[in-house]
Short mmCIF file of C-alpha atoms in Angstrom, two decimals:
data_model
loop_
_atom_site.label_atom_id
_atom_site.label_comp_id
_atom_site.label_asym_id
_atom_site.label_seq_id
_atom_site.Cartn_x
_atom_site.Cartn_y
_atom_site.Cartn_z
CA UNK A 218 -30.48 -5.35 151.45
CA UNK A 219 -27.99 -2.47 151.84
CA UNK A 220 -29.13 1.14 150.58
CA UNK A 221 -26.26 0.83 148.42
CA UNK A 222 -27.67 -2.32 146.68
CA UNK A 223 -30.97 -0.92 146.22
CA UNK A 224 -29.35 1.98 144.33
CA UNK A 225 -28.38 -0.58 141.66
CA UNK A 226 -30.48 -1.21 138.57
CA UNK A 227 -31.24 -5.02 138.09
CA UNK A 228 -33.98 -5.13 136.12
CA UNK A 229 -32.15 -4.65 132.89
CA UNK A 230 -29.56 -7.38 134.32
CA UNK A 231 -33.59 -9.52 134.57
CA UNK A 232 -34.37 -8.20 131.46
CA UNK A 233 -31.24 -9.53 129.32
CA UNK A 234 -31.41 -13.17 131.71
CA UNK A 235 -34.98 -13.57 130.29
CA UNK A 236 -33.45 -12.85 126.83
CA UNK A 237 -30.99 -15.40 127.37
CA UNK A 238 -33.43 -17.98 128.18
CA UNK A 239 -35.93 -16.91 125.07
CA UNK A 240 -32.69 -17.17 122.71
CA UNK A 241 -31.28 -20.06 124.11
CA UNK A 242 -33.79 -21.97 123.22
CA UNK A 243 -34.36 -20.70 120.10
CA UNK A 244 -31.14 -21.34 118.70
CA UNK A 245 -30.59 -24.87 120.48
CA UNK A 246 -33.74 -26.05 119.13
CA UNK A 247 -32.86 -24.94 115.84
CA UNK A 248 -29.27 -25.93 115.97
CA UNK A 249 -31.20 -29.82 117.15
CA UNK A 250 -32.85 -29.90 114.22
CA UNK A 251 -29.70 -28.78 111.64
CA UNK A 252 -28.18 -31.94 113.02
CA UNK A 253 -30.42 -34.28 112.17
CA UNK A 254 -30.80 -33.01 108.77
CA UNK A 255 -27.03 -33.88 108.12
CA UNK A 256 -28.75 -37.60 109.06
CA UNK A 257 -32.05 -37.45 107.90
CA UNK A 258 -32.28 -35.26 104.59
CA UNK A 259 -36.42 -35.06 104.53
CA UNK A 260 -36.13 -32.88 107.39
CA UNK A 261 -35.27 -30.04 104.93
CA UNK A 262 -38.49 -28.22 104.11
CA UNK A 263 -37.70 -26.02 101.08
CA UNK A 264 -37.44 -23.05 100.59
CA UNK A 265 -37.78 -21.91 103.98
CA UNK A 266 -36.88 -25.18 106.52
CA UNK A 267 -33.28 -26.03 104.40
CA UNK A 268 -30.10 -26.61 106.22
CA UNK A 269 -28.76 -23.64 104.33
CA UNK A 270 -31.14 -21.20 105.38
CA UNK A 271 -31.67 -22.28 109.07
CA UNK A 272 -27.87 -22.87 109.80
CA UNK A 273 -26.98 -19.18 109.93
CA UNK A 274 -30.26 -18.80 111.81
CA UNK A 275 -28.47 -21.08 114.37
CA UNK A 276 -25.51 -19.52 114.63
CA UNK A 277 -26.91 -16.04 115.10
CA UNK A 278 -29.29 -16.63 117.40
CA UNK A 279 -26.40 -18.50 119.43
CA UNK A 280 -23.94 -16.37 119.35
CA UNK A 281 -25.98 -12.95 118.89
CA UNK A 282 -29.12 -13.92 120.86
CA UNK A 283 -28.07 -16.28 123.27
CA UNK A 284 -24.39 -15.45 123.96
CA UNK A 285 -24.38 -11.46 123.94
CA UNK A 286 -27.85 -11.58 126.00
CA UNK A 287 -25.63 -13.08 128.80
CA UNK A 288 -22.75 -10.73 127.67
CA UNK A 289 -24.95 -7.61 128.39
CA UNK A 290 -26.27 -9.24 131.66
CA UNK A 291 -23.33 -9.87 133.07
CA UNK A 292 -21.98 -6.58 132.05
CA UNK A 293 -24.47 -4.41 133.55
CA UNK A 294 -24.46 -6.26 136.60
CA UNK A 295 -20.62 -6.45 137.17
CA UNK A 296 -19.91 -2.85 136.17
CA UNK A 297 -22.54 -1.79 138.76
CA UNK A 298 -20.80 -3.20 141.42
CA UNK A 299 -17.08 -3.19 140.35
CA UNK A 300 -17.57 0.93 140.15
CA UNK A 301 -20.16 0.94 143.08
CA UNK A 302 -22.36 3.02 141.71
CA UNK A 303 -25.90 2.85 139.17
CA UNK A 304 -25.69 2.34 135.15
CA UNK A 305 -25.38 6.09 134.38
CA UNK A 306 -28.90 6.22 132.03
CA UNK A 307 -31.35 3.96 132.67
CA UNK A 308 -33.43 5.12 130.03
CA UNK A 309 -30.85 4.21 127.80
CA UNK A 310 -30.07 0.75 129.36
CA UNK A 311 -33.91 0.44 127.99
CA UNK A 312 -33.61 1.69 124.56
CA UNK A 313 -31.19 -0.75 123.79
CA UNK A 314 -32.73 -4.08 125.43
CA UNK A 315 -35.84 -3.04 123.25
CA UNK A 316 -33.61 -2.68 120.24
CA UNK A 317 -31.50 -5.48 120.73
CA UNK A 318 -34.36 -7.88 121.04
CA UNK A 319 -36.15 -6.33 118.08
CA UNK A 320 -32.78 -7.11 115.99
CA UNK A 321 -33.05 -10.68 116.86
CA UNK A 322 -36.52 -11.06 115.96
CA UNK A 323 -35.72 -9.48 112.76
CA UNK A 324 -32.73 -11.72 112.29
CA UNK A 325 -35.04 -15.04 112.59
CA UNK A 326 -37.34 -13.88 109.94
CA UNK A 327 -34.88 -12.22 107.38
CA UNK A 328 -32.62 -15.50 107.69
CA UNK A 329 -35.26 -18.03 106.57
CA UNK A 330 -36.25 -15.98 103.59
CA UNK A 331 -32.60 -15.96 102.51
CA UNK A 332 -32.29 -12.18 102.99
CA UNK A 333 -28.53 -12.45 103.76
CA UNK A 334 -24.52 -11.39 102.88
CA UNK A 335 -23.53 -14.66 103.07
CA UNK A 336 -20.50 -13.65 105.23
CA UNK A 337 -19.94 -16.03 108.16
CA UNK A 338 -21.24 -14.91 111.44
CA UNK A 339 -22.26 -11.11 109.19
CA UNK A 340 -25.47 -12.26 107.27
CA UNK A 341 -27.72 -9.58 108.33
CA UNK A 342 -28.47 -6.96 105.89
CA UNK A 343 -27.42 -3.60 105.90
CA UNK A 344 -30.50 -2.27 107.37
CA UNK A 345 -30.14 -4.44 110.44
CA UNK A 346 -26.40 -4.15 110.53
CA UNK A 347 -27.29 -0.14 110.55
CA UNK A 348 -30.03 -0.37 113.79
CA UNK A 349 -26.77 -3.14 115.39
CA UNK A 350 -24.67 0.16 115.34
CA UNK A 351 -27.59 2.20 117.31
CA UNK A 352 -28.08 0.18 119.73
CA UNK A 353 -24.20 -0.97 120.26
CA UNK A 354 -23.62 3.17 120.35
CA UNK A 355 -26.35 3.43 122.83
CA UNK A 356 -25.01 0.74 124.85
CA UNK A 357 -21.33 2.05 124.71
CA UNK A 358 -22.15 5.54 125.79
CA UNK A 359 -24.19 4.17 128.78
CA UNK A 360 -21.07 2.22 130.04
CA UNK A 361 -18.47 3.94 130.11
CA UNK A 362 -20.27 7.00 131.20
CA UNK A 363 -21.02 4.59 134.29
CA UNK A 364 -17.11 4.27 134.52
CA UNK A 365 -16.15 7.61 134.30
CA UNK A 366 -18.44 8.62 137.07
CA UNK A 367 -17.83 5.46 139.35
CA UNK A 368 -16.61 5.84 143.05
CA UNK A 369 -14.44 2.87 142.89
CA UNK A 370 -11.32 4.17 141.82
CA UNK A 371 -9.21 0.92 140.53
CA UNK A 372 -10.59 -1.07 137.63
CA UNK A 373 -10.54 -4.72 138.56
CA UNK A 374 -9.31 -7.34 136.01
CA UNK A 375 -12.82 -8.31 134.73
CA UNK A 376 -13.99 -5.00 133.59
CA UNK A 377 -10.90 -4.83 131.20
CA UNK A 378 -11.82 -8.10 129.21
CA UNK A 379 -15.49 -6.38 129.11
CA UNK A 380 -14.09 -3.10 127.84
CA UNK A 381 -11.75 -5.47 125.07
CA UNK A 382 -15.07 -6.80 123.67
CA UNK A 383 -16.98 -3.07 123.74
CA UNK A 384 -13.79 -1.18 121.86
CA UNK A 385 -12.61 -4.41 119.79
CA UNK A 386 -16.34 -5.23 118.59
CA UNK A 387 -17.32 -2.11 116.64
CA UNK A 388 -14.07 -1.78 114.47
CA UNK A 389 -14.08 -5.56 113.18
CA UNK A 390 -18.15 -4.92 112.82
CA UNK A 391 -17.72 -1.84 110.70
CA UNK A 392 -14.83 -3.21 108.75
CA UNK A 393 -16.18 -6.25 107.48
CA UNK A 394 -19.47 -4.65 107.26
CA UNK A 395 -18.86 -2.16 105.28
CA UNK A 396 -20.89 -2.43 101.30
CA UNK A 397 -22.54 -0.89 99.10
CA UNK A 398 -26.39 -0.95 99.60
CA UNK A 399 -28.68 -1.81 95.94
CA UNK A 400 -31.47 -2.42 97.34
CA UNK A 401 -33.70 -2.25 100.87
CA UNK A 402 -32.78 -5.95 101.79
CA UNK A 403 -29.99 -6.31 99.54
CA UNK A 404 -26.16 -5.09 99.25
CA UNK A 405 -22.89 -6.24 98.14
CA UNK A 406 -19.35 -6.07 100.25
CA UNK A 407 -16.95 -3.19 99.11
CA UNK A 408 -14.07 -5.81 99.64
CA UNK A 409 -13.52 -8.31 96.71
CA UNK A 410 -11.90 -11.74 96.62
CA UNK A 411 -8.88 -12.30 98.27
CA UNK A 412 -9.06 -8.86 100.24
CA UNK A 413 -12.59 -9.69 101.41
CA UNK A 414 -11.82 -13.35 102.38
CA UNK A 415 -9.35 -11.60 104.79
CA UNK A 416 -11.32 -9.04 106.39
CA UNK A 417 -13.89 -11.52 106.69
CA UNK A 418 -11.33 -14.18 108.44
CA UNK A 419 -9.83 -10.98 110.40
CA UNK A 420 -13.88 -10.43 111.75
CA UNK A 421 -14.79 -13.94 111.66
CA UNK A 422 -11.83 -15.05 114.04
CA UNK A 423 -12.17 -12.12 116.43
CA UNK A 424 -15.75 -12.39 116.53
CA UNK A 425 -15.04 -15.62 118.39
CA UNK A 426 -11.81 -13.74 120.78
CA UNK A 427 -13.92 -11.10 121.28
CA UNK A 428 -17.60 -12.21 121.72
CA UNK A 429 -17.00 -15.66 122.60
CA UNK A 430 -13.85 -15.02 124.38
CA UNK A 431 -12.85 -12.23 126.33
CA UNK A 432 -16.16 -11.51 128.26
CA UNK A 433 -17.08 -14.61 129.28
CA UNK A 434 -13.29 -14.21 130.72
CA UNK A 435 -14.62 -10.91 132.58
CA UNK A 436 -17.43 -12.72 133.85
CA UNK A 437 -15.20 -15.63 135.31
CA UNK A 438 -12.97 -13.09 137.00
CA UNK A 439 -16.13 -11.56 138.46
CA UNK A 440 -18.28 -14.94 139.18
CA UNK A 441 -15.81 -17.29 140.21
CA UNK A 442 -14.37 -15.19 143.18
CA UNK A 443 -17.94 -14.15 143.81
CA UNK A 444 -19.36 -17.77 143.96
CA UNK A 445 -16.90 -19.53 146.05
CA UNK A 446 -16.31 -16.16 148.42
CA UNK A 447 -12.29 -16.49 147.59
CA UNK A 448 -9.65 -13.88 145.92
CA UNK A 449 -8.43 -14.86 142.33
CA UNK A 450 -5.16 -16.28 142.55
CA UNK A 451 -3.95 -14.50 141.43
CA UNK A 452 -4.43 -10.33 140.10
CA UNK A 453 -1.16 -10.10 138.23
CA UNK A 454 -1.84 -13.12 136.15
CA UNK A 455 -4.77 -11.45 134.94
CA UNK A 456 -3.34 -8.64 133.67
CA UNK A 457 -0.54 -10.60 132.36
CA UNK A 458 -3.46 -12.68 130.77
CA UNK A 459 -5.85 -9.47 129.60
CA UNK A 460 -2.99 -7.88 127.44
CA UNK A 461 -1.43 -10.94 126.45
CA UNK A 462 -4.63 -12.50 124.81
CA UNK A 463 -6.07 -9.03 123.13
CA UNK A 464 -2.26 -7.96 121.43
CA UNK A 465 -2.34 -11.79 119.86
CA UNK A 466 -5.59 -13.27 119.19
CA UNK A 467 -6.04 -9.48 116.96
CA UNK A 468 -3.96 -11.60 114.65
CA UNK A 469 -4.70 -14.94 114.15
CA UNK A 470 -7.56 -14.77 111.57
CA UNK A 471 -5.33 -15.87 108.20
CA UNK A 472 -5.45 -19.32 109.89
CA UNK A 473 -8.64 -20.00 108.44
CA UNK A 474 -7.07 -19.26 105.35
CA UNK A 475 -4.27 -21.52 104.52
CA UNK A 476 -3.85 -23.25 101.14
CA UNK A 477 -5.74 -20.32 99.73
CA UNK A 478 -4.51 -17.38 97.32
CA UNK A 479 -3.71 -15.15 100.55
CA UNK A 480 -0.03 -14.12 100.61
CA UNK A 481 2.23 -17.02 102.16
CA UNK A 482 3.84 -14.54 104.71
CA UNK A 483 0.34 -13.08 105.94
CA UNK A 484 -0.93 -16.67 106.56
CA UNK A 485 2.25 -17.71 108.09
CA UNK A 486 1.70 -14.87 110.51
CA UNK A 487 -1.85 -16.40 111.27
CA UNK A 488 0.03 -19.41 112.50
CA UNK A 489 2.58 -18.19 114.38
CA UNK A 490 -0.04 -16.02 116.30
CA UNK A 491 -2.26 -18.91 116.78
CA UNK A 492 0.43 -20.69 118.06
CA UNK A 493 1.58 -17.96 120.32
CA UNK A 494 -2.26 -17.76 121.71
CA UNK A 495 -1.55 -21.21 123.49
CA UNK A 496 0.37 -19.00 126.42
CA UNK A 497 -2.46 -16.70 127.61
CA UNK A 498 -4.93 -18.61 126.91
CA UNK A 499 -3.79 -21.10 129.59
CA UNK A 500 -2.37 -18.96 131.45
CA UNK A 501 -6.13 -17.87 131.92
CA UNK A 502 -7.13 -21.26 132.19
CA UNK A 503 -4.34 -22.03 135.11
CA UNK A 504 -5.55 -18.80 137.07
CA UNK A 505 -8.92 -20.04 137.11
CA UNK A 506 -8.29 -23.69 138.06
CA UNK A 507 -6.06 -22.87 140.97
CA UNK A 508 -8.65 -20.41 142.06
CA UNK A 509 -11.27 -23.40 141.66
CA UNK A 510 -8.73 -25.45 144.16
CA UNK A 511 -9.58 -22.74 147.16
CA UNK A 512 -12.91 -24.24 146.50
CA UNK A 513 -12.31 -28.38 145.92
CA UNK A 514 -14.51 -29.88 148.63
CA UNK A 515 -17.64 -27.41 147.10
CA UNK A 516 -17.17 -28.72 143.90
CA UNK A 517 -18.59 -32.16 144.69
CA UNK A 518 -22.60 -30.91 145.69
CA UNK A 519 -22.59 -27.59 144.15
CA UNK A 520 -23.72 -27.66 140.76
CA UNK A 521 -22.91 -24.20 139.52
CA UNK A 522 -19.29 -25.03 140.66
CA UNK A 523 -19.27 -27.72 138.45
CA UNK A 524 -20.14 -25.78 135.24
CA UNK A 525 -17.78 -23.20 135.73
CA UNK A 526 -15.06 -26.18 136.31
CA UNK A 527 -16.02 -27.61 133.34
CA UNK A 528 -16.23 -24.49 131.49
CA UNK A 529 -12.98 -23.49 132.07
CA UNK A 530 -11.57 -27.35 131.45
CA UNK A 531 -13.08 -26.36 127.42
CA UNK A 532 -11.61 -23.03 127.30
CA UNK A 533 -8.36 -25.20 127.76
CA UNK A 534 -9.01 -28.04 125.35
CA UNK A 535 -10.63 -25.54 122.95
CA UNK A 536 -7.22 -22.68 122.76
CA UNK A 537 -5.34 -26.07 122.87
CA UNK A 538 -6.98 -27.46 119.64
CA UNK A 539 -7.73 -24.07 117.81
CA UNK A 540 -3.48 -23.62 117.64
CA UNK A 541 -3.09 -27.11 116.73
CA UNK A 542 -5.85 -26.61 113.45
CA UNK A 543 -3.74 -23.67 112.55
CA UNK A 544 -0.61 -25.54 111.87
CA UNK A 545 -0.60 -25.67 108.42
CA UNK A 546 -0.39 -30.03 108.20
CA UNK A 547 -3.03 -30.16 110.65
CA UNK A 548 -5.44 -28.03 108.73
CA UNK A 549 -4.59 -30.05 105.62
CA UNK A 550 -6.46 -32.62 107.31
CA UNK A 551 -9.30 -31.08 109.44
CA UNK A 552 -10.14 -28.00 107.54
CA UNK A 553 -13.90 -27.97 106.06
CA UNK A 554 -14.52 -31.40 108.34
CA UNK A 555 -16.27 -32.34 110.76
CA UNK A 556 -13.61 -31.97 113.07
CA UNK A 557 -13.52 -28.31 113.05
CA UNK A 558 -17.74 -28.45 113.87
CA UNK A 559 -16.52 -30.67 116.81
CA UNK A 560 -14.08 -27.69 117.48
CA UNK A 561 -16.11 -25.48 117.44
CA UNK A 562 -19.06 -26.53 119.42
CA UNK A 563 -16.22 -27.90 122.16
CA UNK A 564 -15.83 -23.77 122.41
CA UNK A 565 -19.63 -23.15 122.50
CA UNK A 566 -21.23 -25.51 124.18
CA UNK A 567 -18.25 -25.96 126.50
CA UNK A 568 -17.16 -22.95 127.10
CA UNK A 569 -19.69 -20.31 126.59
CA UNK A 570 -22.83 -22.65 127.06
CA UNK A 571 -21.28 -23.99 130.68
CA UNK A 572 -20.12 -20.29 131.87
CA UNK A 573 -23.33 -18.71 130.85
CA UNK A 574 -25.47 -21.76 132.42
CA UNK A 575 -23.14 -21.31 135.65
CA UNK A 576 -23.96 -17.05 135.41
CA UNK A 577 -27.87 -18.11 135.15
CA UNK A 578 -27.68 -20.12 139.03
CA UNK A 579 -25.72 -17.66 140.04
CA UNK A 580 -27.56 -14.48 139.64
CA UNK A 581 -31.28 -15.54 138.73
CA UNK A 582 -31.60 -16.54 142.30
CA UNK A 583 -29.97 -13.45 144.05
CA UNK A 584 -31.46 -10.98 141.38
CA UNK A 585 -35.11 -12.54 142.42
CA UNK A 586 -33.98 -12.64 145.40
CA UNK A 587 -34.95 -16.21 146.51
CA UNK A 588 -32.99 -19.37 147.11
CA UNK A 589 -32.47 -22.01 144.21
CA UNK A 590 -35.75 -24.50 143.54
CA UNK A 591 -33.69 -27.26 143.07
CA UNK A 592 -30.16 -28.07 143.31
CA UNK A 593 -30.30 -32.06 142.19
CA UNK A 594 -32.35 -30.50 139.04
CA UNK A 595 -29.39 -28.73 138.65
CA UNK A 596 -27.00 -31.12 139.37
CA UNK A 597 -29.11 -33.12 136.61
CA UNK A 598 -28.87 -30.71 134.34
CA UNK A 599 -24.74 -30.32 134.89
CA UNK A 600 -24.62 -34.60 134.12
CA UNK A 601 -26.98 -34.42 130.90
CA UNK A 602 -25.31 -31.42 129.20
CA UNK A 603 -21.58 -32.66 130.13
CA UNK A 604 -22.46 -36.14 128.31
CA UNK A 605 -24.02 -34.52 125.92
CA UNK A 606 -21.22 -32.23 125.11
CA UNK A 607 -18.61 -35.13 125.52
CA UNK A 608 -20.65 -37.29 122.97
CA UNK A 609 -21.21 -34.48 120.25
CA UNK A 610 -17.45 -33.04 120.07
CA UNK A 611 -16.24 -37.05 120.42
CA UNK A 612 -18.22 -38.10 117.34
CA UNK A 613 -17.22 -35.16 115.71
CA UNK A 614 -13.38 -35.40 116.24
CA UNK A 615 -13.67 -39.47 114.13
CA UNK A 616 -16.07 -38.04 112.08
CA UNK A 617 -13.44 -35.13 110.97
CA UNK A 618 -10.30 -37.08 111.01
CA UNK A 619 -12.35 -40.00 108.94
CA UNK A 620 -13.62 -37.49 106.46
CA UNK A 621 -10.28 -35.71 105.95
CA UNK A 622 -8.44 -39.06 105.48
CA UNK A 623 -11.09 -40.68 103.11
CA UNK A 624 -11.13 -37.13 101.20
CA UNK A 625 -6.84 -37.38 100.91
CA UNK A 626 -7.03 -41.20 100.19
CA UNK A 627 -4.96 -42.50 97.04
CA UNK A 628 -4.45 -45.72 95.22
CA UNK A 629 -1.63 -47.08 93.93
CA UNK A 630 -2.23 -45.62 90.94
CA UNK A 631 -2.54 -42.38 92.23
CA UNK A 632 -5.80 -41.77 92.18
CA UNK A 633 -8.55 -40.58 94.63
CA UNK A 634 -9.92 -43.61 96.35
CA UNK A 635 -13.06 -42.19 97.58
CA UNK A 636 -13.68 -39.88 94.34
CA UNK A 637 -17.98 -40.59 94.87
CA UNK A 638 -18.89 -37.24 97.50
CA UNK A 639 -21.70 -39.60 98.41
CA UNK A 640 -19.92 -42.25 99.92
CA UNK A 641 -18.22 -40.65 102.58
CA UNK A 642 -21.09 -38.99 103.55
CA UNK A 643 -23.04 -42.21 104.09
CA UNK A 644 -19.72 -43.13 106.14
CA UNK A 645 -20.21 -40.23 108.36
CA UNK A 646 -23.82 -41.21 108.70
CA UNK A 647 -23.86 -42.46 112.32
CA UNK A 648 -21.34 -40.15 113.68
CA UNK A 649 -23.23 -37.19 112.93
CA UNK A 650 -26.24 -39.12 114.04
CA UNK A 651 -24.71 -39.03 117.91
CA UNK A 652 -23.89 -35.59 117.20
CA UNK A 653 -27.47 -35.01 117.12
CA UNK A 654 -28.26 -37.24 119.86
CA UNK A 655 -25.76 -35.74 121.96
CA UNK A 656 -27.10 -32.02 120.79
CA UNK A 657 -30.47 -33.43 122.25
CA UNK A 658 -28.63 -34.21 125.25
CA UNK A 659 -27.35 -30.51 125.67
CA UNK A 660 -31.24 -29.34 124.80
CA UNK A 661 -32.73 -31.36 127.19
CA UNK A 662 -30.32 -29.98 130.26
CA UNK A 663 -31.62 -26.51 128.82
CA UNK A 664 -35.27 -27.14 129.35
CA UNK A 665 -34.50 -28.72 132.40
CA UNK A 666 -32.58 -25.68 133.66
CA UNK A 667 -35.38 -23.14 132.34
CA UNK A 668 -38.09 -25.04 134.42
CA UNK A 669 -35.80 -24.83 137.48
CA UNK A 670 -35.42 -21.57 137.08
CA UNK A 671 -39.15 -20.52 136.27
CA UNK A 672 -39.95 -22.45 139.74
CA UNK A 673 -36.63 -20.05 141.25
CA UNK A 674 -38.36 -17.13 139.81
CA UNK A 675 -42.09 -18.20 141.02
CA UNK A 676 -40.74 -17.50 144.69
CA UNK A 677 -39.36 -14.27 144.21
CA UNK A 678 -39.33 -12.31 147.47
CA UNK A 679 -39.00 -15.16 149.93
CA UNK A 680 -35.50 -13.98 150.80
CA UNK A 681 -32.47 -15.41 149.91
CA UNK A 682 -30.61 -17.15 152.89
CA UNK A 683 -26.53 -16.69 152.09
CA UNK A 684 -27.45 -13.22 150.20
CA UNK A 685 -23.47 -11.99 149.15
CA UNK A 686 -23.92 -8.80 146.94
CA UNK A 687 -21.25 -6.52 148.52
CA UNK A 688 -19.48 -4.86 145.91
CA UNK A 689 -15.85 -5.33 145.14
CA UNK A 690 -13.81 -7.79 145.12
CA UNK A 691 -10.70 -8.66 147.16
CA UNK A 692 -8.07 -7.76 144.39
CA UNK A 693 -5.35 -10.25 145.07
CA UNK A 694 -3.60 -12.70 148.20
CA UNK A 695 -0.83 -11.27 149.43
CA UNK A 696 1.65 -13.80 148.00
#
């Protein structure tokens, strides 16, 4: 290993893996178990156990715990070696893993006890939303101090979609956060009604662009190139891409709002957005598939290959189907369905789950510096999660569209058809039954992967044959 590798601090890029891994599970198991309450309602142990109290859990601990533990990996690591030089404080880098984590932990046990703001994707109370601000500050300050004193001197592509998520994040955070404390654990929004519906929609939407979105973006710039020792295919589609996406998906957040009181013209200009977001979104997607094609005989033994092929295939269907729920007939059927859960997990578990699993081979074995236990586990692990995904977001989609069309069913008299709640929900019985089975499916390719991992980590130190930690990357072909 190069003195110029050595100089480089991984263990907070170990620290935030293990995270991932801890979290993961966590909110997988959890998110298991939400399912099959939608089947099974004696699986709801009140007041505690109920699907209302443990869904946010879920969510949080997905996006929050799971998601942004890869987000801060990944970011550490890349912007060490895209600037060539250490994180500028790694006292700091500390101070906020240890707060991060202790946020989490607080999150699971405020969330069962129904200490929340009932905001989507905001629950937390203002005393944790106060230490999220610390530790995001802390975090912040560390990173860009690491730019402004790097010794590389161009920024490549993937450290802008990073640096989206790190300015974009606080403002929407703040924003919707904002209220008016009454108690330790409890306070209400500043916003009212309408006007808090839409900051909530304006956070709630760009949570996902720039969370769920542009990072795991920086990462595939970074990772994909990295992997598969190949340029992008292209640099000036990236940009193109980068300031494309971030001027339009700031936007799109009255979509979730149609049919509602919001003004006609402000959720017409969630649509048009939306619809707009189709064109760097694939062009995104394009850039990474022909970059995949430098790579197409790999792609058939090399299981971390796979996942980032079939991550990127979701971040296609997903900006494909998000634009088409925005147009205003569409949503008239989906909206408050199953279909948009199916959407939405298609995103998660597609996207983000298969890019993070992909950054976990990747770097667990070259930060330990070993070789992989076992590719076939991880080839197993690729097969069980795909399926699993496939059947979840399947069931989902007939679930949605049969829910939508029961709910919107008249006679010929004009009236509802379907006016008993109850009875569509004993239709949608067996779909959301393989939703859970297929949600098994995904859990099981996560334990799988952990165990393949902890046997990676086990050997730490026996060398790593095809080591490829050279910083930089090759910025673009010629052509």
């Amino acid at each position: 290993m190069s003195s110029l590798e050595q100089k480089y601090n991984d263990g907070i890029v170990k620290g935030f893996l293990l995270s991932a891994l801890v979290w993961g599970v966590a909110s997988m198991l959890v998110g298991v178990w939400i399912a099959f309450q939608m089947v099974y309602p004696e699986l709801n142990f009140g007041p505690y156990f109920t699907f209302g109290r443990l869904r946010p859990l879920h969510t949080n601990a997905a996006i929050f715990g799971f998601a942004l533990s890869i987000i801060f990996a990944t970011g550490y690591h890349t912007v060490q070696r895209l600037c060539r030089v250490r994180i500028w404080s790694d006292k700091l880098a500390k101070i906020h893993f240890v707060l991060y984590n202790i946020t989490i932990a607080l999150a699971a046990i405020t969330l069962p006890l129904g200490m929340s703001q009932s905001k989507e994707y905001a629950e937390l109370e203002w005393p944790l939303d106060l230490l999220i601000v610390v530790w995001f500050v802390i975090f912040i300050i560390n990173y860009f101090a690491t730019i402004f004193t790097r010794q590389e001197k161009q920024l490549y592509a993937a450290i802008w979609f990073y640096i989206a998520s790190w300015v974009t994040i606080p403002i929407l955070f703040i924003v919707n956060n904002l209220s008016v404390p009454v108690s330790f654990l409890k306070s209400y929004s500043v916003f009212s009604g309408v006007y808090d519906a839409n900051i909530q929609w304006w956070y709630g939407h760009n949570a996902v662009a720039f969370v769920l979105t542009t990072p795991f973006l920086g990462l595939m710039y970074y990772y994909l190139p990295k992997h598969i020792k190949q340029p992008i295919y292209s640099h000036r589609l990236s940009i193109i891409h980068f300031w494309s996406l971030i001027f339009l998906y700031i936007w799109a957040g009255p979509h979730h709002l149609l049919y509602s009181p919001l003004p006609d013209w402000l959720q017409t200009t969630g649509v048009v957005f939306s619809v707009m977001l189709w064109m760097p979104s694939w062009g995104g997607m394009l850039n990474g598939f022909l970059t995949l094609t430098q790579a197409k005989e790999k792609i058939k033994t090399d299981a971390t290959l796979k996942m980032l092929l079939v991550g990127i295939t979701f971040y296609g269907m997903s900006t494909f189907e998000g634009p088409l729920l925005a147009i205003r007939a569409i949503s008239a059927l989906g909206h408050n369905t199953d279909w948009i859960v199916g959407h939405v997990h298609g995103g998660t578990l597609g996207w983000v789950g298969m890019m993070s699993f992909a950054v976990l081979y990747y770097l667990v074995p070259r930060i330990w510096n070993t070789n992989l236990y076992s590719e076939k586990l991880a080839n197993i692990h690729f097969w069980i999660a795909t399926l699993g995904i496939l059947l979840y977001i399947v069931s989902m989609w007939v679930s949605g569209i049969t829910e939508g069309s029961m709910w919107r069913a008249v006679d010929e008299t004009g009236a509802l058809k379907y006016p008993n709640w109850v009875q569509i929900t004993e239709t949608l019985k067996p779909y959301r039954l393989f939703r859970g089975i297929g949600g098994t499916m995904y859990f099981a390719g996560l334990i799988i992967m952990i165990y393949n991992l902890a046997k990676t980590m086990s050997t730490s130190g026996s060398g790593f044959k095809e080591i490829d930690l050279r910083v930089g990357l090759k910025e673009e072909n010629a052509a």
